[in-house]
JSON list of C-alpha atoms in Angstrom, two decimals:
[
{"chain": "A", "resi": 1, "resn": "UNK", "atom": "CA", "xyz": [0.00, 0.00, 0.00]},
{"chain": "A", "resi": 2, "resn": "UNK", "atom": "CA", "xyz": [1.36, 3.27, -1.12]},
{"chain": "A", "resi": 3, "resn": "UNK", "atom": "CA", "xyz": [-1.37, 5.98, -0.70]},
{"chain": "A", "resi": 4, "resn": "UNK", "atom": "CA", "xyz": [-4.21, 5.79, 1.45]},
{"chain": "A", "resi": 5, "resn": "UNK", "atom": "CA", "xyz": [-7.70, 8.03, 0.78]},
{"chain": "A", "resi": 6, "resn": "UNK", "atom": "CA", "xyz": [-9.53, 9.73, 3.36]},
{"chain": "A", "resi": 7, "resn": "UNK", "atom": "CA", "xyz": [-12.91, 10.34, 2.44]},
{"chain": "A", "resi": 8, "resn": "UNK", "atom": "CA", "xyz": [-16.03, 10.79, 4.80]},
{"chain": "A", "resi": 9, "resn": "UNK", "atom": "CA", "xyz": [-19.76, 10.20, 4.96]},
{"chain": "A", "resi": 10, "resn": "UNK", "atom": "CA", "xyz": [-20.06, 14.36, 4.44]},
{"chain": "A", "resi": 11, "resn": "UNK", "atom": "CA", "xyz": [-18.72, 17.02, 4.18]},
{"chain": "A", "resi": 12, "resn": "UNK", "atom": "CA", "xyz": [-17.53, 19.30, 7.93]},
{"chain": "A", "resi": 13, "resn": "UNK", "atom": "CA", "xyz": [-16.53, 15.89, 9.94]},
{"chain": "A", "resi": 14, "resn": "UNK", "atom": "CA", "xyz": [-12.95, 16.29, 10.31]},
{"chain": "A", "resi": 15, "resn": "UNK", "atom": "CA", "xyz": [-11.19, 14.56, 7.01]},
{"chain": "A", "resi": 16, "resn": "UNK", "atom": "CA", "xyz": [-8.93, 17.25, 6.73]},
{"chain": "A", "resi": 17, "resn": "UNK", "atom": "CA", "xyz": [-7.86, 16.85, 10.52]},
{"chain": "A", "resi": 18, "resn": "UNK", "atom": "CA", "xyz": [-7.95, 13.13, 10.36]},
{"chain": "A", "resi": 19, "resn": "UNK", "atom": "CA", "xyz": [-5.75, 12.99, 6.84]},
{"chain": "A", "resi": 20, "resn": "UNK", "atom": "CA", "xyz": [-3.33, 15.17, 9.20]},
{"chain": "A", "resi": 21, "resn": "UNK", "atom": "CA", "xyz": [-2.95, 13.15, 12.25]},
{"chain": "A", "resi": 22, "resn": "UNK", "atom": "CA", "xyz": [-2.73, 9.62, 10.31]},
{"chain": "A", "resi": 23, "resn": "UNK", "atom": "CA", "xyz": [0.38, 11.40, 8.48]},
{"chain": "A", "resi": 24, "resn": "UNK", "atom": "CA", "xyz": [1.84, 12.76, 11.13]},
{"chain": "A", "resi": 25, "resn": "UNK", "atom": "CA", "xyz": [1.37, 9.48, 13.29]},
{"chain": "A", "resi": 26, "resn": "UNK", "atom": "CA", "xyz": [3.24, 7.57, 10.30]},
{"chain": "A", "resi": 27, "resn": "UNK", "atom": "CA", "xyz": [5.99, 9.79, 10.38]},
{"chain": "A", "resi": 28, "resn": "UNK", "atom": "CA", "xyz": [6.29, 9.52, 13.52]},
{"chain": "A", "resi": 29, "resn": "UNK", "atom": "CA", "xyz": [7.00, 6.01, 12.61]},
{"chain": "A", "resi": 30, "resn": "UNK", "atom": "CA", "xyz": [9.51, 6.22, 10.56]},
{"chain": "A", "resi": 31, "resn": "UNK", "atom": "CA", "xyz": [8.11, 6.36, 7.16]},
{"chain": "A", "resi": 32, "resn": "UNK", "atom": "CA", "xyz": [8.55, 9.25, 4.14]},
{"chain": "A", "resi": 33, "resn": "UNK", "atom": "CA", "xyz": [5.05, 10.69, 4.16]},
{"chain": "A", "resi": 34, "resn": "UNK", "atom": "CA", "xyz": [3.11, 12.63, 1.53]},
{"chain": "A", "resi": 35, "resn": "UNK", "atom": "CA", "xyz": [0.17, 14.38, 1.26]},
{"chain": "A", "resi": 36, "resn": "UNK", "atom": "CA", "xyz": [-2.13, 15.39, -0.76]},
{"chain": "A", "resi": 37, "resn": "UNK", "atom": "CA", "xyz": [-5.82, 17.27, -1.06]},
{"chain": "A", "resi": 38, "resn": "UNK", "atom": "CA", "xyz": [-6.73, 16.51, -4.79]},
{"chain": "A", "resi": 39, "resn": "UNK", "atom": "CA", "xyz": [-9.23, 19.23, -4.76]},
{"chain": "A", "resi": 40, "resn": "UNK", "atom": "CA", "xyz": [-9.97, 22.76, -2.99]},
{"chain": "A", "resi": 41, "resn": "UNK", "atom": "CA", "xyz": [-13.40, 24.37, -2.90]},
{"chain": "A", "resi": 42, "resn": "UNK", "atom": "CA", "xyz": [-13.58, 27.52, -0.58]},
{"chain": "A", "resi": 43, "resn": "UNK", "atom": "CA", "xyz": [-9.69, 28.17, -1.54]},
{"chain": "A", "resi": 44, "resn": "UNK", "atom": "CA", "xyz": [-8.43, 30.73, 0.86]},
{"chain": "A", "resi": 45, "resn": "UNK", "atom": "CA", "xyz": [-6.71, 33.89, -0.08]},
{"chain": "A", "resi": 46, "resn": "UNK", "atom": "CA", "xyz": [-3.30, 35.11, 0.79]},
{"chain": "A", "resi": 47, "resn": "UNK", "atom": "CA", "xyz": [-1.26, 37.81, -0.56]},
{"chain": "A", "resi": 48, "resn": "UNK", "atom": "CA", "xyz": [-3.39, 37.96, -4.04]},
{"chain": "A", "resi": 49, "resn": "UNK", "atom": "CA", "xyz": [-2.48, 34.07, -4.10]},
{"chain": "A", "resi": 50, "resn": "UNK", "atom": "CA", "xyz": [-5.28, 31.15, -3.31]},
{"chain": "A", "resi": 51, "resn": "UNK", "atom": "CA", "xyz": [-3.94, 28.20, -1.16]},
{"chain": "A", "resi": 52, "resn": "UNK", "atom": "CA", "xyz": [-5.06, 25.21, 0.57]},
{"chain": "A", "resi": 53, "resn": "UNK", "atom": "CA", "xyz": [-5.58, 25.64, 4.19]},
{"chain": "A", "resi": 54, "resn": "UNK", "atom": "CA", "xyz": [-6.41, 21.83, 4.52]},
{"chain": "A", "resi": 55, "resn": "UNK", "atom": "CA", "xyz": [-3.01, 21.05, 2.39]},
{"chain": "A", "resi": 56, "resn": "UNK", "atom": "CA", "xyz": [-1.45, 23.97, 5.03]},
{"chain": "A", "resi": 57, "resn": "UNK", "atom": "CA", "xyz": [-2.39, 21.78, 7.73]},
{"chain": "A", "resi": 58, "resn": "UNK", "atom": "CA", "xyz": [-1.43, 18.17, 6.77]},
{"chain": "A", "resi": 59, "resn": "UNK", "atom": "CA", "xyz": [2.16, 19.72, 5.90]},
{"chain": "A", "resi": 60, "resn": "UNK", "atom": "CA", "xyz": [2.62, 21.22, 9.57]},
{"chain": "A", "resi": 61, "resn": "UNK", "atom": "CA", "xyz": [1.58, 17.71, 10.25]},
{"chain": "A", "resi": 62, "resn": "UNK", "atom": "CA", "xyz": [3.83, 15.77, 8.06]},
{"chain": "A", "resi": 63, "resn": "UNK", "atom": "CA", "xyz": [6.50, 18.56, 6.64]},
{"chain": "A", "resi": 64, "resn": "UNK", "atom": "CA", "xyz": [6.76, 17.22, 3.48]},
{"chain": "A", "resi": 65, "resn": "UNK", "atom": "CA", "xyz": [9.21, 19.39, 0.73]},
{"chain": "A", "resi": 66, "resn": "UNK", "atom": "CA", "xyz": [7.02, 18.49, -2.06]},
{"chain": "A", "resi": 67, "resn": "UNK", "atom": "CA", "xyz": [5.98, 21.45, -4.26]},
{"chain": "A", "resi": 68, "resn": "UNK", "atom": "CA", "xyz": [2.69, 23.02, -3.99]},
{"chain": "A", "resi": 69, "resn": "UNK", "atom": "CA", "xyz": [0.90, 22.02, -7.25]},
{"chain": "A", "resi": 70, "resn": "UNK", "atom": "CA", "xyz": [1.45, 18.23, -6.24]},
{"chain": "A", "resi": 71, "resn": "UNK", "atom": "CA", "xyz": [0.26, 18.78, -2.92]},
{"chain": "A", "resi": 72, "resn": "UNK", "atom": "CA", "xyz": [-3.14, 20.40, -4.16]},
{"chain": "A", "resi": 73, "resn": "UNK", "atom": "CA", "xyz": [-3.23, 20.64, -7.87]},
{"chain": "A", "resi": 74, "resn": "UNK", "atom": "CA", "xyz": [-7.27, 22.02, -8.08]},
{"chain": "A", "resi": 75, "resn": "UNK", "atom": "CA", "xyz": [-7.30, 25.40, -5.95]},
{"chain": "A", "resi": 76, "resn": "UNK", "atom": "CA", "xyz": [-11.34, 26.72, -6.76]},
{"chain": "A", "resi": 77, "resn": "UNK", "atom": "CA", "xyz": [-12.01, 30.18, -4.65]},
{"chain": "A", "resi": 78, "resn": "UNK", "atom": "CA", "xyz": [-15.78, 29.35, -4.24]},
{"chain": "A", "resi": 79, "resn": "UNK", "atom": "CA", "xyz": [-17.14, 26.84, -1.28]},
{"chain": "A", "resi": 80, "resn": "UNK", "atom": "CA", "xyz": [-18.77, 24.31, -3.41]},
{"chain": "A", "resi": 81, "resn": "UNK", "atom": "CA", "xyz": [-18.67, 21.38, -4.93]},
{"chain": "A", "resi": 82, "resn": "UNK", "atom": "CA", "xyz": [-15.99, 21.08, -7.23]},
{"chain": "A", "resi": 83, "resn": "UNK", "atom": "CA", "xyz": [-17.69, 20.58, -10.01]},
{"chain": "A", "resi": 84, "resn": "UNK", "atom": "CA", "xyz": [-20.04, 23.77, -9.18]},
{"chain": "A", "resi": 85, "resn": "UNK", "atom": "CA", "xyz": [-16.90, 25.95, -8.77]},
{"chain": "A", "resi": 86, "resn": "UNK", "atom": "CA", "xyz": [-15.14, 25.24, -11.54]},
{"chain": "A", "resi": 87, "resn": "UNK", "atom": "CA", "xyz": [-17.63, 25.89, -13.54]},
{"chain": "A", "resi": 88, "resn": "UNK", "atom": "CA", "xyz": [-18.54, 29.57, -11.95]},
{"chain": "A", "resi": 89, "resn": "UNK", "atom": "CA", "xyz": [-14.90, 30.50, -12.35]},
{"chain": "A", "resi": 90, "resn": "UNK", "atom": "CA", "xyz": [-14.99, 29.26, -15.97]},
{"chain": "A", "resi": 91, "resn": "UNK", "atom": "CA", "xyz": [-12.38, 26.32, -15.04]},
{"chain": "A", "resi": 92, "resn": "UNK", "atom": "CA", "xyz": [-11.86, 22.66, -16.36]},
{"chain": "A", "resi": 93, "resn": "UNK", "atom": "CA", "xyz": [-11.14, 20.20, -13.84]},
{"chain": "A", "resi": 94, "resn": "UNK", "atom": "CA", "xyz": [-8.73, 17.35, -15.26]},
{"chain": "A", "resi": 95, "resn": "UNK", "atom": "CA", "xyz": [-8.37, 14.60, -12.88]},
{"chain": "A", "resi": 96, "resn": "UNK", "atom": "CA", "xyz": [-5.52, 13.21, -15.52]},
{"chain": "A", "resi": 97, "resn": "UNK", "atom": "CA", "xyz": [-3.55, 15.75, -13.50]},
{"chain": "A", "resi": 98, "resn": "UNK", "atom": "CA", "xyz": [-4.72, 14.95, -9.87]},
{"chain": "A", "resi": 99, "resn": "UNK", "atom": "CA", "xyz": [-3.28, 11.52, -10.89]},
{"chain": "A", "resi": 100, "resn": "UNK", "atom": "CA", "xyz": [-0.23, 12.64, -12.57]},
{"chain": "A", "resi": 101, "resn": "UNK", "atom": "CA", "xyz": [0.48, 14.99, -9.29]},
{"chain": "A", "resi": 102, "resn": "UNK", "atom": "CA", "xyz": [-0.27, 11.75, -7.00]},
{"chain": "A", "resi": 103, "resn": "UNK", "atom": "CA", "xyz": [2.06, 9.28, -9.40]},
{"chain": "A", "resi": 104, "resn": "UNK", "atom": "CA", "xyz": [4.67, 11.59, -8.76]},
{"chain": "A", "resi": 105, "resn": "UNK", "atom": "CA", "xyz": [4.12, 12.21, -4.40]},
{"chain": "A", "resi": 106, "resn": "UNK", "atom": "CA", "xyz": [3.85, 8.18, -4.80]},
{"chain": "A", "resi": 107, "resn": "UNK", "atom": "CA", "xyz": [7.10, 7.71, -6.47]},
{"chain": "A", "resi": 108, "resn": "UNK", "atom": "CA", "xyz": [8.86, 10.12, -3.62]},
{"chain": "A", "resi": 109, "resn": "UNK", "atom": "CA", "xyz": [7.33, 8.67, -0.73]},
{"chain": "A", "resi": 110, "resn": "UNK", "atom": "CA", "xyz": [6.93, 5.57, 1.43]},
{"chain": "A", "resi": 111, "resn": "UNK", "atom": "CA", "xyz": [3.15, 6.31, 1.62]},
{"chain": "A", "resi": 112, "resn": "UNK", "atom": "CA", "xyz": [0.92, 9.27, 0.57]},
{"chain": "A", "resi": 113, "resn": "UNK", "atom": "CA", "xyz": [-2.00, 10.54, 2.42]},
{"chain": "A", "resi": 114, "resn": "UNK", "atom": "CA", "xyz": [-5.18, 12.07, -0.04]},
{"chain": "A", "resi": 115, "resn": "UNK", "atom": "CA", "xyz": [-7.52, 13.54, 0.79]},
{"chain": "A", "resi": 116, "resn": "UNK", "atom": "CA", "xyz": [-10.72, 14.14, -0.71]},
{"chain": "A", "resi": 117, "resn": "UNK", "atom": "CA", "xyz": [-13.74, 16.83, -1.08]},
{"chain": "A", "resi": 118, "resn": "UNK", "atom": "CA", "xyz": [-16.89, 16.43, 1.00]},
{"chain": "A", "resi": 119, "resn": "UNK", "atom": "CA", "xyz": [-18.67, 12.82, 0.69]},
{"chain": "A", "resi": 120, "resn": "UNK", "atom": "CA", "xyz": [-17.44, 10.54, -1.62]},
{"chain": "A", "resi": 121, "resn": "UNK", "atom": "CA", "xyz": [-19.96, 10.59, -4.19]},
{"chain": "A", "resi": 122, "resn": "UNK", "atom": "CA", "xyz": [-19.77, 14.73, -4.61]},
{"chain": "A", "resi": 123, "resn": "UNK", "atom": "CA", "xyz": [-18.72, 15.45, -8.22]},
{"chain": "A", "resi": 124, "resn": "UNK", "atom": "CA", "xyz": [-15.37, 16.27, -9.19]},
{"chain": "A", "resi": 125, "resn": "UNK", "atom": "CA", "xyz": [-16.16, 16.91, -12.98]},
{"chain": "A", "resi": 126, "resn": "UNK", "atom": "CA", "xyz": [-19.75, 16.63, -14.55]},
{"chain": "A", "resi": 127, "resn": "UNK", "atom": "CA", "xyz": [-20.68, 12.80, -13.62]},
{"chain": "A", "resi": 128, "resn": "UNK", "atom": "CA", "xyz": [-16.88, 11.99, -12.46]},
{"chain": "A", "resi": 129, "resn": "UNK", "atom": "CA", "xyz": [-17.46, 11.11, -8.71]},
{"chain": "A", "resi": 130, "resn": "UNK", "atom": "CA", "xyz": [-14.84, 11.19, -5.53]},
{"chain": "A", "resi": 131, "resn": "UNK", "atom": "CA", "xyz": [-15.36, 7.71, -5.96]},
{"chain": "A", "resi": 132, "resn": "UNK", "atom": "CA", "xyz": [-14.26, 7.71, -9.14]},
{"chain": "A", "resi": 133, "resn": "UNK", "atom": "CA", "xyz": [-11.36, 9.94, -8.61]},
{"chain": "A", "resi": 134, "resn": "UNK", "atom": "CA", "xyz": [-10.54, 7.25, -5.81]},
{"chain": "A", "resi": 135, "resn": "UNK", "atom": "CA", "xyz": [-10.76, 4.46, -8.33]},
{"chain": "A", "resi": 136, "resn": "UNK", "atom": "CA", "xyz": [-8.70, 6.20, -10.87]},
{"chain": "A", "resi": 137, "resn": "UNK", "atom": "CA", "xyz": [-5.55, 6.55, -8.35]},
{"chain": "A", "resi": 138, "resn": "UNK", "atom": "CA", "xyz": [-6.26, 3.10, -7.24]},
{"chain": "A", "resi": 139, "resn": "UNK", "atom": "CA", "xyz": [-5.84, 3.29, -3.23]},
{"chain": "A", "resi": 140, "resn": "UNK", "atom": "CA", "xyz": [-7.44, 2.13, -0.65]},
{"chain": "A", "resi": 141, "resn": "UNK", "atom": "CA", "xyz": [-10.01, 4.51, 1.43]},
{"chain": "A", "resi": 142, "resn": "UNK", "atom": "CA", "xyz": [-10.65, 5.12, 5.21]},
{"chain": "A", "resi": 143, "resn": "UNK", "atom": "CA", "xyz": [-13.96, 6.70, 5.50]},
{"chain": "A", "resi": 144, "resn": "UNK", "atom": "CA", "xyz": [-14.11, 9.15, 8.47]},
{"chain": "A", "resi": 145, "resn": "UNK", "atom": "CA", "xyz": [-17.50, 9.41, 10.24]},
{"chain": "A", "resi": 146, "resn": "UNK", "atom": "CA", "xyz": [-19.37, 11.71, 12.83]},
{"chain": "A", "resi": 147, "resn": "UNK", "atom": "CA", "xyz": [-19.93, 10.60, 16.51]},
{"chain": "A", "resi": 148, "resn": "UNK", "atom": "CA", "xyz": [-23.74, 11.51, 17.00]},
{"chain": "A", "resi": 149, "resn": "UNK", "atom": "CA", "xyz": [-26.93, 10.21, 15.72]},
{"chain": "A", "resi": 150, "resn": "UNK", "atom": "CA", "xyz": [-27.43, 9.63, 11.78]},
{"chain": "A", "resi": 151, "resn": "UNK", "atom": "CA", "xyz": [-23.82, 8.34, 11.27]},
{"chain": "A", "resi": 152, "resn": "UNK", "atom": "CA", "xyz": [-24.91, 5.10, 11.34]},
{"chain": "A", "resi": 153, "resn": "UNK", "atom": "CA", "xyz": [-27.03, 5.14, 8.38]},
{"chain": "A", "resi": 154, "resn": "UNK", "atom": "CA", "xyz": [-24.61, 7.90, 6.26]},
{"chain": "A", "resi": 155, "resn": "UNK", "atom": "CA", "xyz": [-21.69, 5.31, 7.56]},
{"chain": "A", "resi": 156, "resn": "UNK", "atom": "CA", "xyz": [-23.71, 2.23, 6.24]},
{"chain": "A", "resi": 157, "resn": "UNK", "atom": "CA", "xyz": [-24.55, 4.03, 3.12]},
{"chain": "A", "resi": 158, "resn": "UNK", "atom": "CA", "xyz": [-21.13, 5.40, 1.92]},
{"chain": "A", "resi": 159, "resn": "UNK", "atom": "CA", "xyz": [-19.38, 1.62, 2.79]},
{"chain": "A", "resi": 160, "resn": "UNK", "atom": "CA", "xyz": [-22.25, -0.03, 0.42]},
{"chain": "A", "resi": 161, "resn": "UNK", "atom": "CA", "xyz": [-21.47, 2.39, -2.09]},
{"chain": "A", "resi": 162, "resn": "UNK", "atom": "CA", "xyz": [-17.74, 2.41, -1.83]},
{"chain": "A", "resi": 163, "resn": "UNK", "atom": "CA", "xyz": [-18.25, -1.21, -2.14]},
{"chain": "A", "resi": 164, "resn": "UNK", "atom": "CA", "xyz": [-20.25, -1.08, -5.49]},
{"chain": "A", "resi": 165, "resn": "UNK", "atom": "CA", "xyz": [-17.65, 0.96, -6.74]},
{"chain": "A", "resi": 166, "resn": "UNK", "atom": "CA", "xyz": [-14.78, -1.44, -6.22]},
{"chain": "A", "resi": 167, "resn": "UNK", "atom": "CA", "xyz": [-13.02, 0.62, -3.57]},
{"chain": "A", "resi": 168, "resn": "UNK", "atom": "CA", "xyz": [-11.46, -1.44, -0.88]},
{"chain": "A", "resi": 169, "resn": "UNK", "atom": "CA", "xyz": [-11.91, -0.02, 2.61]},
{"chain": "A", "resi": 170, "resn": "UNK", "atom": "CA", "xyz": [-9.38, -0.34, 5.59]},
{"chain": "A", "resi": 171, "resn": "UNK", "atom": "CA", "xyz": [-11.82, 1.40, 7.81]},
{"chain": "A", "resi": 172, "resn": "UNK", "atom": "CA", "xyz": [-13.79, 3.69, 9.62]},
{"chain": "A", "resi": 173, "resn": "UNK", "atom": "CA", "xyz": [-12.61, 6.73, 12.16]},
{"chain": "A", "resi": 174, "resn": "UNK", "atom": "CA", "xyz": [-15.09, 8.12, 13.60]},
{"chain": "A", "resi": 175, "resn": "UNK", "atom": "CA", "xyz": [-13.91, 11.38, 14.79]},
{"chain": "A", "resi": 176, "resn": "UNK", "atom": "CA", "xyz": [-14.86, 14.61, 17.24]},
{"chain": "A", "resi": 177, "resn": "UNK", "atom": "CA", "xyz": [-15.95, 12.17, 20.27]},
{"chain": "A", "resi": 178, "resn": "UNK", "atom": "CA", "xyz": [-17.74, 14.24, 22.74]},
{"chain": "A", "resi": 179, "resn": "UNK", "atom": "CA", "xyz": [-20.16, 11.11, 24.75]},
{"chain": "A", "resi": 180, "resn": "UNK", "atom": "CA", "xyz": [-23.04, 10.08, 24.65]},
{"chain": "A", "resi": 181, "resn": "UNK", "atom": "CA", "xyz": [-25.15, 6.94, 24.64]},
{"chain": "A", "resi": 182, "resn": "UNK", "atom": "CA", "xyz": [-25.35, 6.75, 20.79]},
{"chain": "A", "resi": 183, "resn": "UNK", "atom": "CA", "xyz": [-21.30, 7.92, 20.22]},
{"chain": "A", "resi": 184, "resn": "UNK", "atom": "CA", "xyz": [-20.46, 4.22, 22.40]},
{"chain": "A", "resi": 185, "resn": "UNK", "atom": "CA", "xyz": [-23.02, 2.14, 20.78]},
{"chain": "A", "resi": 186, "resn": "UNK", "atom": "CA", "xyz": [-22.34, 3.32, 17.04]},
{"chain": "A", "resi": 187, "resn": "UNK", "atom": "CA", "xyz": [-19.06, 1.62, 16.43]},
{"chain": "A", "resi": 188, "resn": "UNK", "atom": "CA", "xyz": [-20.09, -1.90, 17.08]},
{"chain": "A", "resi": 189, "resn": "UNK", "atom": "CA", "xyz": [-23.32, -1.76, 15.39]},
{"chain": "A", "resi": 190, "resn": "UNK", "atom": "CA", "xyz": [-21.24, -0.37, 11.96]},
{"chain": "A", "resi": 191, "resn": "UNK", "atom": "CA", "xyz": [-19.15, -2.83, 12.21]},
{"chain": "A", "resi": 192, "resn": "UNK", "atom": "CA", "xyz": [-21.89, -5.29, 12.28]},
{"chain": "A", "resi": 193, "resn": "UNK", "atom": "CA", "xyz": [-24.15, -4.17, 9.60]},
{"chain": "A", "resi": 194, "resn": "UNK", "atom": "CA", "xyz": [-21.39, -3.47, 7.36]},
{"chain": "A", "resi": 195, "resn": "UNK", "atom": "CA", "xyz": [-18.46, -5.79, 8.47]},
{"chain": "A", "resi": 196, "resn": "UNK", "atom": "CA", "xyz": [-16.25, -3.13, 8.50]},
{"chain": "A", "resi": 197, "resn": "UNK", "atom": "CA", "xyz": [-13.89, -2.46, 11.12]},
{"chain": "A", "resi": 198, "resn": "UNK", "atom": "CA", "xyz": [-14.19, 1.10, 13.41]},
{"chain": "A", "resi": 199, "resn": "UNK", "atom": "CA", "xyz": [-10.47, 1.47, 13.71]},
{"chain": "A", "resi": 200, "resn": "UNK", "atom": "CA", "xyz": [-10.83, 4.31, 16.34]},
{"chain": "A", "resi": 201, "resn": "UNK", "atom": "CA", "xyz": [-12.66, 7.08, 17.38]},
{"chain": "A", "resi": 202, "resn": "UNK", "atom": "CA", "xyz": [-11.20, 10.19, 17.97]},
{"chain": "A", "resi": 203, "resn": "UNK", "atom": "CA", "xyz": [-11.74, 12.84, 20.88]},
{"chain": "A", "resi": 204, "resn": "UNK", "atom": "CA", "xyz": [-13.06, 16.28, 20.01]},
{"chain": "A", "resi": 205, "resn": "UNK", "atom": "CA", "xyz": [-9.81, 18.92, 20.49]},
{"chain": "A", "resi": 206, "resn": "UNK", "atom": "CA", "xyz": [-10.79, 22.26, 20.84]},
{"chain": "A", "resi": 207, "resn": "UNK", "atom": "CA", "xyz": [-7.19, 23.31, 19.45]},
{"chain": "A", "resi": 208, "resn": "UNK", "atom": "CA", "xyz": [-7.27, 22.03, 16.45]},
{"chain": "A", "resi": 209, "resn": "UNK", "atom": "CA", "xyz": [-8.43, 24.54, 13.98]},
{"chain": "A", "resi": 210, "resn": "UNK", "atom": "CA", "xyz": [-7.97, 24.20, 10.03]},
{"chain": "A", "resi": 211, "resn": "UNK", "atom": "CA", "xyz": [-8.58, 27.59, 8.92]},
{"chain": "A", "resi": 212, "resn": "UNK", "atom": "CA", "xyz": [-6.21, 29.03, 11.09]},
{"chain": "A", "resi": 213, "resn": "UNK", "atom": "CA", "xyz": [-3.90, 26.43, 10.49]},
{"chain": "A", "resi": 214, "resn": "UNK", "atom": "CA", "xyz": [-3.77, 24.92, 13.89]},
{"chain": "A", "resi": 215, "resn": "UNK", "atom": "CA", "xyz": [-3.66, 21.19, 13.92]},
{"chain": "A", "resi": 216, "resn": "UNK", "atom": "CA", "xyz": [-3.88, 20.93, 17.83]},
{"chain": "A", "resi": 217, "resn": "UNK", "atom": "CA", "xyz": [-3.17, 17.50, 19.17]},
{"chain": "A", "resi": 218, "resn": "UNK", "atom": "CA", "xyz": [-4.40, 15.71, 16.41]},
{"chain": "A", "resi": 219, "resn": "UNK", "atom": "CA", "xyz": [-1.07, 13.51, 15.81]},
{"chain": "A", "resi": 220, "resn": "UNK", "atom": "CA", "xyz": [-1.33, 12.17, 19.20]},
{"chain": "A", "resi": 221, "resn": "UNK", "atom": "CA", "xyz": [-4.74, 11.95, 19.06]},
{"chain": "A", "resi": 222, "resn": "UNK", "atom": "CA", "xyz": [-4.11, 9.50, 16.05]},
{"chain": "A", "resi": 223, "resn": "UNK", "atom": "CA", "xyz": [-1.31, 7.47, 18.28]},
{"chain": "A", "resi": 224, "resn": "UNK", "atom": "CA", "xyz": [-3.79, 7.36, 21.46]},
{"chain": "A", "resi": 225, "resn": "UNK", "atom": "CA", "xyz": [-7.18, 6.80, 19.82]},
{"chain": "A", "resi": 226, "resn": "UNK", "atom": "CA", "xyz": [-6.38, 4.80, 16.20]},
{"chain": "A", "resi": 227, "resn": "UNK", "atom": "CA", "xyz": [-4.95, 1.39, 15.18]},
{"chain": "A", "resi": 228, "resn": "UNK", "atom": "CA", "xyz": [-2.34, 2.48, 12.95]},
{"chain": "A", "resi": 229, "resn": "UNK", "atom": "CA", "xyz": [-0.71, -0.84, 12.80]},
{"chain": "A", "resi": 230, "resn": "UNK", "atom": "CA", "xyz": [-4.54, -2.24, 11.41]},
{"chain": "A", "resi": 231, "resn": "UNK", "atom": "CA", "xyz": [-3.70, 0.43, 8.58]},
{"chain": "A", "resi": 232, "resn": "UNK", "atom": "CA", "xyz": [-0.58, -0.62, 8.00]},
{"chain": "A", "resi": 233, "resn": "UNK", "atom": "CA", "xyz": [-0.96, -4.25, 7.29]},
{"chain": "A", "resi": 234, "resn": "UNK", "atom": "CA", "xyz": [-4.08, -3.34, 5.08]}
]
C-alpha cells in the first residue's frame, strides 16, 4: 500500500484533521510521508495568491518538501462542490492531473495521504465522482464518520457504495468524540451491519483549527485513539 484516501460520509466531519494526524502518526513512525488534497473548494486567499488551508495543515503535520501544485493541484475560490466551482470561475477540472500529481508524491514517498472533497460521491467533474477519482488513483479509502446520531445510516450508506464501486476499505474513524449513549453504541453496530472495522474514534480537540492552520493534538490523538498498525498491514 502506497497511498491511502480519506474520504467521509459528508462534508464538515474532520477529514482534513484526520488525513493530518494519520500522516503525522506515520511519520512519527519512521516512514517518508506525503500528502495530498486533490481538490480545494472555498480556496483561501493570501497575498493575491489562493492556497489550501487543509493542504497547510497536513504539511505542519507531516513537513513534506514536495511542491505546492502536487500537494493540491485544483485550488477553486468558491465553497462548493468542485464541479459547481469550476464551472462559476470558468475552469476545467482534469483529474488526468490529480493523478499525474499523486504518481509523482507516490514515487517520492513511502506512503501518501489524499484527501478528498466532502462525501465521496460529490462530483469532481460533470458525472466523475470522488469515488471515481478514488478508483482512478487506485488506493485504498478510510472513511471518516461523525460521533452523534445519523452516522450510522450515512456510515452504512457510503461503505455499500464504496463497495459497489470497487473501492477497498481499511476502515472507519469516527472522529470529534464528545459522549453520549449513541457515540459508544455506534461503532459496534457499523461494524456489524457493514463488516467493516471502526479502527478508532477520535476525541473532540478544541485546538485544532484548520482555517487558522492549527492542527492541535491531532497527531497524538491519532497514536492514542487509532490502530495504525490495522492500517498498515491493510
Amino acid at each position: 500500500m502506497t497511498g491511502i484516501f480519506i474520504t467521509g460520509t459528508d462534508t464538515g466531519i474532520g477529514k482534513t484533521a484526520v488525513a493530518a494526524g494519520l500522516a503525522g502518526a506515520l511519520k512519527e513512525r519512521g516512514y517518508s510521508v506525503g500528502v495530498m488534497k486533490t481538490v480545494q473548494s472555498g480556496a483561501a486567499l493570501r497575498n493575491g495568491k489562493l492556497y489550501s488551508q487543509d493542504a497547510e495543515l497536513m504539511i505542519k503535520a507531516a513537513c513534506p518538501c514536495d511542491e505546492e501544485e502536487l500537494i493540491c493541484p485544483v485550488l477553486l475560490r468558491e465553497a462548493l462542490a468542485p464541479d459547481i466551482a469550476a464551472k462559476i470561475e470558468g475552469k476545467t477540472i482534469d483529474p488526468g492531473l490529480i493523478k499525474n500529481a499523486y504518481m509523482e508524491l507516490e514515487r517520492r514517498h513511502d506512503i501518501v495521504v489524499v484527501e478528498g472533497a466532502g462525501g465521496i460521491a460529490v462530483p469532481v467533474k460533470d458525472r466523475f465522482l470522488i469515488s471515481d477519482l478514488i478508483v482512478l488513483l487506485g488506493i485504498p479509502a478510510i472513511i471518516v464518520a461523525r460521533p452523534g446520531l445519523g452516522t450510522i445510516n450515512h456510515t452504512f450508506l457510503t461503505i455499500e457504495y464504496a463497495k459497489k464501486c470497487g473501492i477497498q476499505i481499511i476502515g472507519v474513524i469516527i472522529n470529534n468524540y464528545r459522549g453520549g449513549m449513541a457515540e459508544e453504541t455506534n461503532p459496534e453496530v457499523i461494524k456489524d451491519l457493514t463488516g467493516i472495522t471502526v479502527l478508532g474514534i477520535i476525541p473532540h480537540d478544541l485546538k485544532i483549527d484548520v482555517d487558522r492552520g492549527e492542527p492541535g493534538d491531532i497527531v497524538a490523538l491519532v497514536h492514542r485513539h487509532v490502530d495504525i498498525e490495522a492500517i498498515i498491514r491493510f
